[in-house]
mmCIF file with all atom_site columns, C-alpha atoms in Angstrom:
data_model
loop_
_atom_site.group_PDB
_atom_site.id
_atom_site.type_symbol
_atom_site.label_atom_id
_atom_site.label_alt_id
_atom_site.label_comp_id
_atom_site.label_asym_id
_atom_site.label_entity_id
_atom_site.label_seq_id
_atom_site.pdbx_PDB_ins_code
_atom_site.Cartn_x
_atom_site.Cartn_y
_atom_site.Cartn_z
_atom_site.occupancy
_atom_site.B_iso_or_equiv
_atom_site.pdbx_formal_charge
_atom_site.auth_seq_id
_atom_site.auth_comp_id
_atom_site.auth_asym_id
_atom_site.auth_atom_id
_atom_site.pdbx_PDB_model_num
ATOM 1   C CA . MET A 1 1   ? -13.401 -62.483 -35.728 1.00 0.00 ? 677 MET A CA 1
ATOM 2   C CA . ILE A 1 2   ? -11.173 -63.057 -38.785 1.00 0.00 ? 678 ILE A CA 1
ATOM 3   C CA . LEU A 1 3   ? -9.292  -59.832 -38.041 1.00 0.00 ? 679 LEU A CA 1
ATOM 4   C CA . VAL A 1 4   ? -8.754  -60.894 -34.427 1.00 0.00 ? 680 VAL A CA 1
ATOM 5   C CA . HIS A 1 5   ? -7.531  -64.324 -35.568 1.00 0.00 ? 681 HIS A CA 1
ATOM 6   C CA . GLU A 1 6   ? -5.071  -62.745 -38.030 1.00 0.00 ? 682 GLU A CA 1
ATOM 7   C CA . THR A 1 7   ? -3.766  -60.379 -35.350 1.00 0.00 ? 683 THR A CA 1
ATOM 8   C CA . THR A 1 8   ? -3.104  -63.132 -32.827 1.00 0.00 ? 684 THR A CA 1
ATOM 9   C CA . THR A 1 9   ? -1.472  -65.263 -35.549 1.00 0.00 ? 685 THR A CA 1
ATOM 10  C CA . ILE A 1 10  ? 0.875   -62.418 -36.478 1.00 0.00 ? 686 ILE A CA 1
ATOM 11  C CA . LEU A 1 11  ? 1.773   -61.908 -32.815 1.00 0.00 ? 687 LEU A CA 1
ATOM 12  C CA . ALA A 1 12  ? 2.519   -65.611 -32.423 1.00 0.00 ? 688 ALA A CA 1
ATOM 13  C CA . ILE A 1 13  ? 4.797   -65.522 -35.484 1.00 0.00 ? 689 ILE A CA 1
ATOM 14  C CA . ALA A 1 14  ? 6.537   -62.413 -34.142 1.00 0.00 ? 690 ALA A CA 1
ATOM 15  C CA . LEU A 1 15  ? 7.139   -64.147 -30.812 1.00 0.00 ? 691 LEU A CA 1
ATOM 16  C CA . TYR A 1 16  ? 8.740   -67.122 -32.571 1.00 0.00 ? 692 TYR A CA 1
ATOM 17  C CA . ALA A 1 17  ? 10.841  -64.872 -34.809 1.00 0.00 ? 693 ALA A CA 1
ATOM 18  C CA . ALA A 1 18  ? 12.079  -62.825 -31.881 1.00 0.00 ? 694 ALA A CA 1
ATOM 19  C CA . ALA A 1 19  ? 13.150  -65.973 -30.069 1.00 0.00 ? 695 ALA A CA 1
ATOM 20  C CA . LYS A 1 20  ? 15.059  -67.153 -33.144 1.00 0.00 ? 696 LYS A CA 1
ATOM 21  C CA . TYR A 1 21  ? 16.442  -63.769 -34.149 1.00 0.00 ? 697 TYR A CA 1
ATOM 22  C CA . PRO A 1 22  ? 17.229  -61.731 -30.984 1.00 0.00 ? 698 PRO A CA 1
ATOM 23  C CA . ALA A 1 23  ? 18.154  -58.653 -33.066 1.00 0.00 ? 699 ALA A CA 1
ATOM 24  C CA . MET A 1 24  ? 14.440  -57.838 -33.253 1.00 0.00 ? 700 MET A CA 1
ATOM 25  C CA . SER A 1 25  ? 14.425  -57.034 -29.531 1.00 0.00 ? 701 SER A CA 1
ATOM 26  C CA . ARG A 1 26  ? 17.610  -55.037 -29.066 1.00 0.00 ? 702 ARG A CA 1
ATOM 27  C CA . HIS A 1 27  ? 15.848  -51.757 -28.380 1.00 0.00 ? 703 HIS A CA 1
ATOM 28  C CA . VAL A 1 28  ? 14.525  -51.681 -24.821 1.00 0.00 ? 704 VAL A CA 1
ATOM 29  C CA . SER A 1 29  ? 12.795  -48.995 -22.786 1.00 0.00 ? 705 SER A CA 1
ATOM 30  C CA . SER A 1 30  ? 11.122  -48.524 -19.439 1.00 0.00 ? 706 SER A CA 1
ATOM 31  C CA . PRO A 1 31  ? 7.720   -50.257 -19.129 1.00 0.00 ? 707 PRO A CA 1
ATOM 32  C CA . GLY A 1 32  ? 6.266   -47.165 -17.443 1.00 0.00 ? 708 GLY A CA 1
ATOM 33  C CA . ARG A 1 33  ? 5.045   -45.624 -20.701 1.00 0.00 ? 709 ARG A CA 1
ATOM 34  C CA . LEU A 1 34  ? 3.547   -48.946 -21.809 1.00 0.00 ? 710 LEU A CA 1
ATOM 35  C CA . GLU A 1 35  ? 1.616   -49.270 -18.564 1.00 0.00 ? 711 GLU A CA 1
ATOM 36  C CA . ALA A 1 36  ? 0.355   -45.680 -18.654 1.00 0.00 ? 712 ALA A CA 1
ATOM 37  C CA . PHE A 1 37  ? -0.893  -46.088 -22.237 1.00 0.00 ? 713 PHE A CA 1
ATOM 38  C CA . SER A 1 38  ? -2.566  -49.398 -21.364 1.00 0.00 ? 714 SER A CA 1
ATOM 39  C CA . ASP A 1 39  ? -4.307  -47.854 -18.335 1.00 0.00 ? 715 ASP A CA 1
ATOM 40  C CA . GLY A 1 40  ? -5.784  -45.155 -20.574 1.00 0.00 ? 716 GLY A CA 1
ATOM 41  C CA . VAL A 1 41  ? -7.045  -47.619 -23.177 1.00 0.00 ? 717 VAL A CA 1
ATOM 42  C CA . ILE A 1 42  ? -8.603  -49.916 -20.560 1.00 0.00 ? 718 ILE A CA 1
ATOM 43  C CA . ALA A 1 43  ? -10.328 -46.925 -18.917 1.00 0.00 ? 719 ALA A CA 1
ATOM 44  C CA . VAL A 1 44  ? -11.856 -45.999 -22.288 1.00 0.00 ? 720 VAL A CA 1
ATOM 45  C CA . ILE A 1 45  ? -13.034 -49.604 -22.818 1.00 0.00 ? 721 ILE A CA 1
ATOM 46  C CA . ILE A 1 46  ? -14.859 -49.595 -19.480 1.00 0.00 ? 722 ILE A CA 1
ATOM 47  C CA . THR A 1 47  ? -16.383 -46.182 -20.242 1.00 0.00 ? 723 THR A CA 1
ATOM 48  C CA . ILE A 1 48  ? -17.740 -47.406 -23.583 1.00 0.00 ? 724 ILE A CA 1
ATOM 49  C CA . MET A 1 49  ? -19.411 -50.354 -21.868 1.00 0.00 ? 725 MET A CA 1
ATOM 50  C CA . VAL A 1 50  ? -21.072 -48.058 -19.321 1.00 0.00 ? 726 VAL A CA 1
ATOM 51  C CA . LEU A 1 51  ? -22.552 -45.961 -22.134 1.00 0.00 ? 727 LEU A CA 1
ATOM 52  C CA . GLU A 1 52  ? -24.383 -49.045 -23.411 1.00 0.00 ? 728 GLU A CA 1
ATOM 53  C CA . LEU A 1 53  ? -26.509 -49.199 -20.252 1.00 0.00 ? 729 LEU A CA 1
ATOM 54  C CA . LYS A 1 54  ? -29.977 -47.792 -20.984 1.00 0.00 ? 730 LYS A CA 1
ATOM 55  C CA . VAL A 1 55  ? -32.761 -46.762 -18.615 1.00 0.00 ? 731 VAL A CA 1
ATOM 56  C CA . PRO A 1 56  ? -35.723 -49.203 -18.923 1.00 0.00 ? 732 PRO A CA 1
ATOM 57  C CA . HIS A 1 57  ? -39.071 -47.978 -20.233 1.00 0.00 ? 733 HIS A CA 1
ATOM 58  C CA . GLN A 1 58  ? -41.058 -49.766 -17.518 1.00 0.00 ? 734 GLN A CA 1
ATOM 59  C CA . ASP A 1 59  ? -41.422 -48.339 -14.044 1.00 0.00 ? 735 ASP A CA 1
ATOM 60  C CA . GLY A 1 60  ? -40.768 -50.017 -10.706 1.00 0.00 ? 736 GLY A CA 1
ATOM 61  C CA . LEU A 1 61  ? -39.610 -53.590 -10.258 1.00 0.00 ? 737 LEU A CA 1
ATOM 62  C CA . ALA A 1 62  ? -40.798 -54.568 -13.744 1.00 0.00 ? 738 ALA A CA 1
ATOM 63  C CA . GLY A 1 63  ? -38.311 -52.156 -15.303 1.00 0.00 ? 739 GLY A CA 1
ATOM 64  C CA . LEU A 1 64  ? -35.528 -53.387 -13.058 1.00 0.00 ? 740 LEU A CA 1
ATOM 65  C CA . HIS A 1 65  ? -36.339 -56.988 -13.945 1.00 0.00 ? 741 HIS A CA 1
ATOM 66  C CA . ALA A 1 66  ? -36.245 -56.103 -17.652 1.00 0.00 ? 742 ALA A CA 1
ATOM 67  C CA . VAL A 1 67  ? -32.674 -54.774 -17.479 1.00 0.00 ? 743 VAL A CA 1
ATOM 68  C CA . LEU A 1 68  ? -31.394 -57.415 -15.053 1.00 0.00 ? 744 LEU A CA 1
ATOM 69  C CA . PRO A 1 69  ? -29.824 -59.603 -17.810 1.00 0.00 ? 745 PRO A CA 1
ATOM 70  C CA . THR A 1 70  ? -28.108 -56.503 -19.199 1.00 0.00 ? 746 THR A CA 1
ATOM 71  C CA . LEU A 1 71  ? -26.717 -55.611 -15.788 1.00 0.00 ? 747 LEU A CA 1
ATOM 72  C CA . CYS A 1 72  ? -25.468 -59.177 -15.224 1.00 0.00 ? 748 CYS A CA 1
ATOM 73  C CA . LEU A 1 73  ? -23.678 -59.300 -18.568 1.00 0.00 ? 749 LEU A CA 1
ATOM 74  C CA . TYR A 1 74  ? -22.238 -55.839 -17.959 1.00 0.00 ? 750 TYR A CA 1
ATOM 75  C CA . LEU A 1 75  ? -20.975 -57.063 -14.595 1.00 0.00 ? 751 LEU A CA 1
ATOM 76  C CA . ILE A 1 76  ? -19.190 -60.002 -16.257 1.00 0.00 ? 752 ILE A CA 1
ATOM 77  C CA . SER A 1 77  ? -17.664 -57.761 -18.940 1.00 0.00 ? 753 SER A CA 1
ATOM 78  C CA . PHE A 1 78  ? -16.630 -55.126 -16.410 1.00 0.00 ? 754 PHE A CA 1
ATOM 79  C CA . ALA A 1 79  ? -15.083 -57.720 -14.096 1.00 0.00 ? 755 ALA A CA 1
ATOM 80  C CA . PHE A 1 80  ? -13.340 -59.368 -17.062 1.00 0.00 ? 756 PHE A CA 1
ATOM 81  C CA . THR A 1 81  ? -11.782 -56.034 -18.107 1.00 0.00 ? 757 THR A CA 1
ATOM 82  C CA . ALA A 1 82  ? -10.983 -54.829 -14.588 1.00 0.00 ? 758 ALA A CA 1
ATOM 83  C CA . ILE A 1 83  ? -9.319  -58.105 -13.597 1.00 0.00 ? 759 ILE A CA 1
ATOM 84  C CA . TYR A 1 84  ? -7.226  -58.026 -16.765 1.00 0.00 ? 760 TYR A CA 1
ATOM 85  C CA . TRP A 1 85  ? -6.122  -54.551 -15.695 1.00 0.00 ? 761 TRP A CA 1
ATOM 86  C CA . VAL A 1 86  ? -5.007  -55.940 -12.309 1.00 0.00 ? 762 VAL A CA 1
ATOM 87  C CA . ASN A 1 87  ? -3.213  -58.881 -13.921 1.00 0.00 ? 763 ASN A CA 1
ATOM 88  C CA . HIS A 1 88  ? -1.643  -56.597 -16.527 1.00 0.00 ? 764 HIS A CA 1
ATOM 89  C CA . HIS A 1 89  ? -0.180  -54.434 -13.753 1.00 0.00 ? 765 HIS A CA 1
ATOM 90  C CA . HIS A 1 90  ? 1.122   -57.527 -11.970 1.00 0.00 ? 766 HIS A CA 1
ATOM 91  C CA . LEU A 1 91  ? 2.704   -58.825 -15.196 1.00 0.00 ? 767 LEU A CA 1
ATOM 92  C CA . ILE A 1 92  ? 4.323   -55.559 -16.305 1.00 0.00 ? 768 ILE A CA 1
ATOM 93  C CA . ASP A 1 93  ? 5.687   -55.070 -12.797 1.00 0.00 ? 769 ASP A CA 1
ATOM 94  C CA . ARG A 1 94  ? 7.714   -58.258 -13.274 1.00 0.00 ? 770 ARG A CA 1
ATOM 95  C CA . THR A 1 95  ? 9.998   -56.666 -15.863 1.00 0.00 ? 771 THR A CA 1
ATOM 96  C CA . GLU A 1 96  ? 12.214  -53.591 -15.779 1.00 0.00 ? 772 GLU A CA 1
ATOM 97  C CA . GLU A 1 97  ? 12.544  -53.392 -19.566 1.00 0.00 ? 773 GLU A CA 1
ATOM 98  C CA . ALA A 1 98  ? 10.149  -53.466 -22.527 1.00 0.00 ? 774 ALA A CA 1
ATOM 99  C CA . ASP A 1 99  ? 11.442  -54.360 -25.990 1.00 0.00 ? 775 ASP A CA 1
ATOM 100 C CA . GLU A 1 100 ? 9.609   -54.142 -29.325 1.00 0.00 ? 776 GLU A CA 1
ATOM 101 C CA . LEU A 1 101 ? 8.175   -57.611 -28.921 1.00 0.00 ? 777 LEU A CA 1
ATOM 102 C CA . ILE A 1 102 ? 6.584   -56.704 -25.582 1.00 0.00 ? 778 ILE A CA 1
ATOM 103 C CA . LEU A 1 103 ? 5.245   -53.441 -26.999 1.00 0.00 ? 779 LEU A CA 1
ATOM 104 C CA . TYR A 1 104 ? 3.605   -55.118 -29.990 1.00 0.00 ? 780 TYR A CA 1
ATOM 105 C CA . ALA A 1 105 ? 2.275   -57.988 -27.879 1.00 0.00 ? 781 ALA A CA 1
ATOM 106 C CA . ASN A 1 106 ? 0.752   -55.400 -25.547 1.00 0.00 ? 782 ASN A CA 1
ATOM 107 C CA . LEU A 1 107 ? -0.897  -53.608 -28.484 1.00 0.00 ? 783 LEU A CA 1
ATOM 108 C CA . GLY A 1 108 ? -2.336  -56.909 -29.670 1.00 0.00 ? 784 GLY A CA 1
ATOM 109 C CA . PHE A 1 109 ? -3.771  -57.555 -26.213 1.00 0.00 ? 785 PHE A CA 1
ATOM 110 C CA . LEU A 1 110 ? -5.332  -54.082 -26.060 1.00 0.00 ? 786 LEU A CA 1
ATOM 111 C CA . PHE A 1 111 ? -6.825  -54.532 -29.523 1.00 0.00 ? 787 PHE A CA 1
ATOM 112 C CA . CYS A 1 112 ? -8.517  -57.804 -28.565 1.00 0.00 ? 788 CYS A CA 1
ATOM 113 C CA . LEU A 1 113 ? -9.741  -56.369 -25.256 1.00 0.00 ? 789 LEU A CA 1
ATOM 114 C CA . SER A 1 114 ? -11.106 -53.254 -26.996 1.00 0.00 ? 790 SER A CA 1
ATOM 115 C CA . LEU A 1 115 ? -13.533 -55.459 -28.968 1.00 0.00 ? 791 LEU A CA 1
ATOM 116 C CA . LEU A 1 116 ? -15.288 -56.603 -25.783 1.00 0.00 ? 792 LEU A CA 1
ATOM 117 C CA . PRO A 1 117 ? -17.819 -53.694 -25.692 1.00 0.00 ? 793 PRO A CA 1
ATOM 118 C CA . PHE A 1 118 ? -18.921 -54.627 -29.225 1.00 0.00 ? 794 PHE A CA 1
ATOM 119 C CA . PHE A 1 119 ? -19.406 -58.298 -28.378 1.00 0.00 ? 795 PHE A CA 1
ATOM 120 C CA . THR A 1 120 ? -21.192 -57.355 -25.150 1.00 0.00 ? 796 THR A CA 1
ATOM 121 C CA . SER A 1 121 ? -23.640 -55.224 -27.143 1.00 0.00 ? 797 SER A CA 1
ATOM 122 C CA . TYR A 1 122 ? -23.987 -58.036 -29.684 1.00 0.00 ? 798 TYR A CA 1
ATOM 123 C CA . VAL A 1 123 ? -25.044 -60.537 -27.007 1.00 0.00 ? 799 VAL A CA 1
ATOM 124 C CA . LEU A 1 124 ? -27.580 -58.095 -25.570 1.00 0.00 ? 800 LEU A CA 1
ATOM 125 C CA . GLU A 1 125 ? -28.971 -57.249 -29.007 1.00 0.00 ? 801 GLU A CA 1
ATOM 126 C CA . LYS A 1 126 ? -29.450 -60.939 -29.792 1.00 0.00 ? 802 LYS A CA 1
ATOM 127 C CA . LYS A 1 127 ? -31.152 -61.596 -26.426 1.00 0.00 ? 803 LYS A CA 1
ATOM 128 C CA . MET A 1 128 ? -28.341 -63.896 -25.233 1.00 0.00 ? 804 MET A CA 1
ATOM 129 C CA . ASP A 1 129 ? -29.053 -66.616 -27.784 1.00 0.00 ? 805 ASP A CA 1
ATOM 130 C CA . SER A 1 130 ? -26.651 -69.534 -28.163 1.00 0.00 ? 806 SER A CA 1
ATOM 131 C CA . PHE A 1 131 ? -24.702 -68.174 -31.117 1.00 0.00 ? 807 PHE A CA 1
ATOM 132 C CA . SER A 1 132 ? -24.150 -64.719 -29.641 1.00 0.00 ? 808 SER A CA 1
ATOM 133 C CA . VAL A 1 133 ? -22.951 -66.209 -26.323 1.00 0.00 ? 809 VAL A CA 1
ATOM 134 C CA . ALA A 1 134 ? -20.550 -68.498 -28.224 1.00 0.00 ? 810 ALA A CA 1
ATOM 135 C CA . ILE A 1 135 ? -19.166 -65.490 -30.130 1.00 0.00 ? 811 ILE A CA 1
ATOM 136 C CA . TYR A 1 136 ? -18.849 -63.559 -26.869 1.00 0.00 ? 812 TYR A CA 1
ATOM 137 C CA . ILE A 1 137 ? -16.844 -66.386 -25.285 1.00 0.00 ? 813 ILE A CA 1
ATOM 138 C CA . GLY A 1 138 ? -14.782 -66.663 -28.466 1.00 0.00 ? 814 GLY A CA 1
ATOM 139 C CA . SER A 1 139 ? -13.738 -63.029 -28.054 1.00 0.00 ? 815 SER A CA 1
ATOM 140 C CA . MET A 1 140 ? -12.575 -63.891 -24.543 1.00 0.00 ? 816 MET A CA 1
ATOM 141 C CA . ILE A 1 141 ? -10.432 -66.703 -25.948 1.00 0.00 ? 817 ILE A CA 1
ATOM 142 C CA . PHE A 1 142 ? -8.707  -64.292 -28.336 1.00 0.00 ? 818 PHE A CA 1
ATOM 143 C CA . THR A 1 143 ? -8.159  -61.800 -25.521 1.00 0.00 ? 819 THR A CA 1
ATOM 144 C CA . GLY A 1 144 ? -6.784  -64.521 -23.252 1.00 0.00 ? 820 GLY A CA 1
ATOM 145 C CA . PHE A 1 145 ? -4.502  -65.794 -26.016 1.00 0.00 ? 821 PHE A CA 1
ATOM 146 C CA . SER A 1 146 ? -3.170  -62.295 -26.740 1.00 0.00 ? 822 SER A CA 1
ATOM 147 C CA . PHE A 1 147 ? -2.483  -61.823 -23.018 1.00 0.00 ? 823 PHE A CA 1
ATOM 148 C CA . LEU A 1 148 ? -0.659  -65.170 -23.011 1.00 0.00 ? 824 LEU A CA 1
ATOM 149 C CA . LEU A 1 149 ? 1.553   -63.909 -25.852 1.00 0.00 ? 825 LEU A CA 1
ATOM 150 C CA . LEU A 1 150 ? 2.341   -60.816 -23.785 1.00 0.00 ? 826 LEU A CA 1
ATOM 151 C CA . ARG A 1 151 ? 3.139   -63.068 -20.823 1.00 0.00 ? 827 ARG A CA 1
ATOM 152 C CA . LEU A 1 152 ? 5.465   -65.199 -22.974 1.00 0.00 ? 828 LEU A CA 1
ATOM 153 C CA . ALA A 1 153 ? 7.209   -62.110 -24.340 1.00 0.00 ? 829 ALA A CA 1
ATOM 154 C CA . ILE A 1 154 ? 7.907   -60.867 -20.817 1.00 0.00 ? 830 ILE A CA 1
ATOM 155 C CA . ALA A 1 155 ? 8.888   -64.363 -19.654 1.00 0.00 ? 831 ALA A CA 1
ATOM 156 C CA . ARG A 1 156 ? 11.509  -64.409 -22.397 1.00 0.00 ? 832 ARG A CA 1
ATOM 157 C CA . ARG A 1 157 ? 13.173  -61.300 -20.987 1.00 0.00 ? 833 ARG A CA 1
ATOM 158 C CA . LEU A 1 158 ? 12.897  -62.653 -17.443 1.00 0.00 ? 834 LEU A CA 1
ATOM 159 C CA . ARG A 1 159 ? 14.690  -65.827 -18.504 1.00 0.00 ? 835 ARG A CA 1
ATOM 160 C CA . HIS A 1 160 ? 17.476  -63.830 -20.115 1.00 0.00 ? 836 HIS A CA 1
ATOM 161 C CA . ALA A 1 161 ? 17.817  -61.798 -16.918 1.00 0.00 ? 837 ALA A CA 1
ATOM 162 C CA . GLY A 1 162 ? 17.715  -64.917 -14.733 1.00 0.00 ? 838 GLY A CA 1
ATOM 163 C CA . LYS A 1 163 ? 14.570  -63.683 -12.953 1.00 0.00 ? 839 LYS A CA 1
ATOM 164 C CA . PHE A 1 164 ? 12.050  -66.249 -14.195 1.00 0.00 ? 840 PHE A CA 1
ATOM 165 C CA . GLU A 1 165 ? 10.575  -67.963 -11.132 1.00 0.00 ? 841 GLU A CA 1
ATOM 166 C CA . ALA A 1 166 ? 8.499   -71.088 -10.489 1.00 0.00 ? 842 ALA A CA 1
ATOM 167 C CA . GLU A 1 167 ? 5.499   -68.871 -9.723  1.00 0.00 ? 843 GLU A CA 1
ATOM 168 C CA . ASP A 1 168 ? 5.763   -67.311 -13.201 1.00 0.00 ? 844 ASP A CA 1
ATOM 169 C CA . LYS A 1 169 ? 5.603   -70.775 -14.745 1.00 0.00 ? 845 LYS A CA 1
ATOM 170 C CA . ALA A 1 170 ? 2.596   -71.702 -12.573 1.00 0.00 ? 846 ALA A CA 1
ATOM 171 C CA . ILE A 1 171 ? 0.683   -68.579 -13.625 1.00 0.00 ? 847 ILE A CA 1
ATOM 172 C CA . GLU A 1 172 ? 1.547   -69.363 -17.247 1.00 0.00 ? 848 GLU A CA 1
ATOM 173 C CA . ARG A 1 173 ? -0.001  -72.841 -16.864 1.00 0.00 ? 849 ARG A CA 1
ATOM 174 C CA . LYS A 1 174 ? -3.046  -71.228 -15.269 1.00 0.00 ? 850 LYS A CA 1
ATOM 175 C CA . ASN A 1 175 ? -3.380  -69.078 -18.387 1.00 0.00 ? 851 ASN A CA 1
ATOM 176 C CA . TYR A 1 176 ? -3.361  -72.165 -20.610 1.00 0.00 ? 852 TYR A CA 1
ATOM 177 C CA . LEU A 1 177 ? -5.964  -73.875 -18.393 1.00 0.00 ? 853 LEU A CA 1
ATOM 178 C CA . SER A 1 178 ? -8.255  -70.838 -18.572 1.00 0.00 ? 854 SER A CA 1
ATOM 179 C CA . LEU A 1 179 ? -8.127  -70.905 -22.379 1.00 0.00 ? 855 LEU A CA 1
ATOM 180 C CA . PHE A 1 180 ? -9.060  -74.584 -22.288 1.00 0.00 ? 856 PHE A CA 1
ATOM 181 C CA . VAL A 1 181 ? -12.095 -73.874 -20.077 1.00 0.00 ? 857 VAL A CA 1
ATOM 182 C CA . TYR A 1 182 ? -13.193 -71.069 -22.424 1.00 0.00 ? 858 TYR A CA 1
ATOM 183 C CA . ALA A 1 183 ? -12.921 -73.526 -25.331 1.00 0.00 ? 859 ALA A CA 1
ATOM 184 C CA . VAL A 1 184 ? -15.145 -75.977 -23.446 1.00 0.00 ? 860 VAL A CA 1
ATOM 185 C CA . ALA A 1 185 ? -17.671 -73.205 -22.770 1.00 0.00 ? 861 ALA A CA 1
ATOM 186 C CA . ILE A 1 186 ? -18.199 -72.501 -26.492 1.00 0.00 ? 862 ILE A CA 1
ATOM 187 C CA . PRO A 1 187 ? -19.925 -75.817 -27.407 1.00 0.00 ? 863 PRO A CA 1
ATOM 188 C CA . LEU A 1 188 ? -21.721 -75.654 -24.052 1.00 0.00 ? 864 LEU A CA 1
ATOM 189 C CA . ALA A 1 189 ? -23.190 -72.297 -25.104 1.00 0.00 ? 865 ALA A CA 1
ATOM 190 C CA . PHE A 1 190 ? -25.177 -73.969 -27.906 1.00 0.00 ? 866 PHE A CA 1
ATOM 191 C CA . GLN A 1 191 ? -26.965 -76.164 -25.365 1.00 0.00 ? 867 GLN A CA 1
ATOM 192 C CA . HIS A 1 192 ? -26.973 -74.065 -22.190 1.00 0.00 ? 868 HIS A CA 1
ATOM 193 C CA . PRO A 1 193 ? -25.930 -70.436 -22.905 1.00 0.00 ? 869 PRO A CA 1
ATOM 194 C CA . HIS A 1 194 ? -26.531 -69.234 -19.360 1.00 0.00 ? 870 HIS A CA 1
ATOM 195 C CA . LEU A 1 195 ? -24.475 -72.095 -17.932 1.00 0.00 ? 871 LEU A CA 1
ATOM 196 C CA . ALA A 1 196 ? -21.665 -71.215 -20.337 1.00 0.00 ? 872 ALA A CA 1
ATOM 197 C CA . LEU A 1 197 ? -21.750 -67.616 -19.096 1.00 0.00 ? 873 LEU A CA 1
ATOM 198 C CA . GLY A 1 198 ? -21.604 -68.945 -15.552 1.00 0.00 ? 874 GLY A CA 1
ATOM 199 C CA . LEU A 1 199 ? -18.447 -70.860 -16.473 1.00 0.00 ? 875 LEU A CA 1
ATOM 200 C CA . VAL A 1 200 ? -16.951 -67.663 -17.872 1.00 0.00 ? 876 VAL A CA 1
ATOM 201 C CA . ALA A 1 201 ? -17.837 -65.846 -14.656 1.00 0.00 ? 877 ALA A CA 1
ATOM 202 C CA . PHE A 1 202 ? -16.104 -68.587 -12.660 1.00 0.00 ? 878 PHE A CA 1
ATOM 203 C CA . ILE A 1 203 ? -12.878 -68.189 -14.657 1.00 0.00 ? 879 ILE A CA 1
ATOM 204 C CA . THR A 1 204 ? -13.087 -64.439 -14.121 1.00 0.00 ? 880 THR A CA 1
ATOM 205 C CA . ILE A 1 205 ? -13.307 -64.970 -10.361 1.00 0.00 ? 881 ILE A CA 1
ATOM 206 C CA . VAL A 1 206 ? -10.294 -67.297 -10.454 1.00 0.00 ? 882 VAL A CA 1
ATOM 207 C CA . TRP A 1 207 ? -8.211  -64.440 -11.875 1.00 0.00 ? 883 TRP A CA 1
ATOM 208 C CA . ILE A 1 208 ? -9.233  -61.865 -9.247  1.00 0.00 ? 884 ILE A CA 1
ATOM 209 C CA . THR A 1 209 ? -5.612  -62.065 -8.137  1.00 0.00 ? 885 THR A CA 1
ATOM 210 C CA . PRO A 1 210 ? -2.986  -63.520 -10.483 1.00 0.00 ? 886 PRO A CA 1
ATOM 211 C CA . THR A 1 211 ? -1.797  -66.056 -7.914  1.00 0.00 ? 887 THR A CA 1
ATOM 212 C CA . THR A 1 212 ? -5.245  -67.375 -6.925  1.00 0.00 ? 888 THR A CA 1
ATOM 213 C CA . GLY A 1 213 ? -5.131  -71.168 -6.918  1.00 0.00 ? 889 GLY A CA 1
ATOM 214 C CA . ILE A 1 214 ? -1.321  -71.278 -7.024  1.00 0.00 ? 890 ILE A CA 1
ATOM 215 C CA . LYS A 1 215 ? 0.605   -72.770 -4.154  1.00 0.00 ? 891 LYS A CA 1
ATOM 216 C CA . HIS A 1 216 ? 3.420   -70.597 -2.882  1.00 0.00 ? 892 HIS A CA 1
ATOM 217 C CA . ARG A 1 217 ? 6.630   -72.328 -2.154  1.00 0.00 ? 893 ARG A CA 1
ATOM 218 C CA . ALA A 1 218 ? 7.899   -71.654 1.327   1.00 0.00 ? 894 ALA A CA 1
ATOM 219 C CA . PRO A 1 219 ? 11.467  -70.366 1.403   1.00 0.00 ? 895 PRO A CA 1
ATOM 220 C CA . GLU A 1 220 ? 13.965  -73.024 2.237   1.00 0.00 ? 896 GLU A CA 1
ATOM 221 C CA . HIS A 1 221 ? 15.821  -72.509 5.507   1.00 0.00 ? 897 HIS A CA 1
ATOM 222 C CA . PRO A 1 222 ? 19.156  -74.168 6.132   1.00 0.00 ? 898 PRO A CA 1
ATOM 223 C CA . ARG A 1 223 ? 18.955  -76.966 8.626   1.00 0.00 ? 899 ARG A CA 1
ATOM 224 C CA . ASN A 1 224 ? 20.729  -76.528 11.936  1.00 0.00 ? 900 ASN A CA 1
ATOM 225 C CA . GLU A 1 225 ? 23.547  -79.016 11.948  1.00 0.00 ? 901 GLU A CA 1
ATOM 226 C CA . PRO A 1 226 ? 24.228  -80.775 15.262  1.00 0.00 ? 902 PRO A CA 1
ATOM 227 C CA . ASN A 1 227 ? 27.348  -79.739 17.100  1.00 0.00 ? 903 ASN A CA 1
#
């Protein structure tokens, strides 16, 4: 957790420095390579989680009941990762250029996301006790924060290009709100761990599409002036 905290802190400092000293972001490239690399890493993350699923020793319904908590937690972790993949595609598609800041922010996001299989295994090993669930949700906060840094890095380029829209700002606020809900879920985990996981699942559902819960502004049409 300390390593994750240091990584996100460094990324936040880099984002501030790049805003103050634009020379850091002079080199730009196509985001295609960034997206292809990210797709590969996310595919590996999902594969690692699948390998953690074990066949139960019991036969029949008793065996299925024994692994049901494992399957539910795997479903949350899989959905969490898969939905980030969808949102990542939506975010990268917003920009036509990727500078060093975006590349490093993307690496920070992938690093945080790559820790999810470990924390998933940790929760299962500890039988979903309060502390392990709190740590699991904490890892989601770091991943969400690293994705927010990536969003801010791309928003910076969109502003420079004059392409930053009201919808981008609304999704950014949604990102902040999600982090707040995760933060609320951590103390809740010490009293009601399963309820805290339910709250995490709810936030995951909210992000099924990036614009879920965001009102789209209808295009303004010029009024017909009377003759």
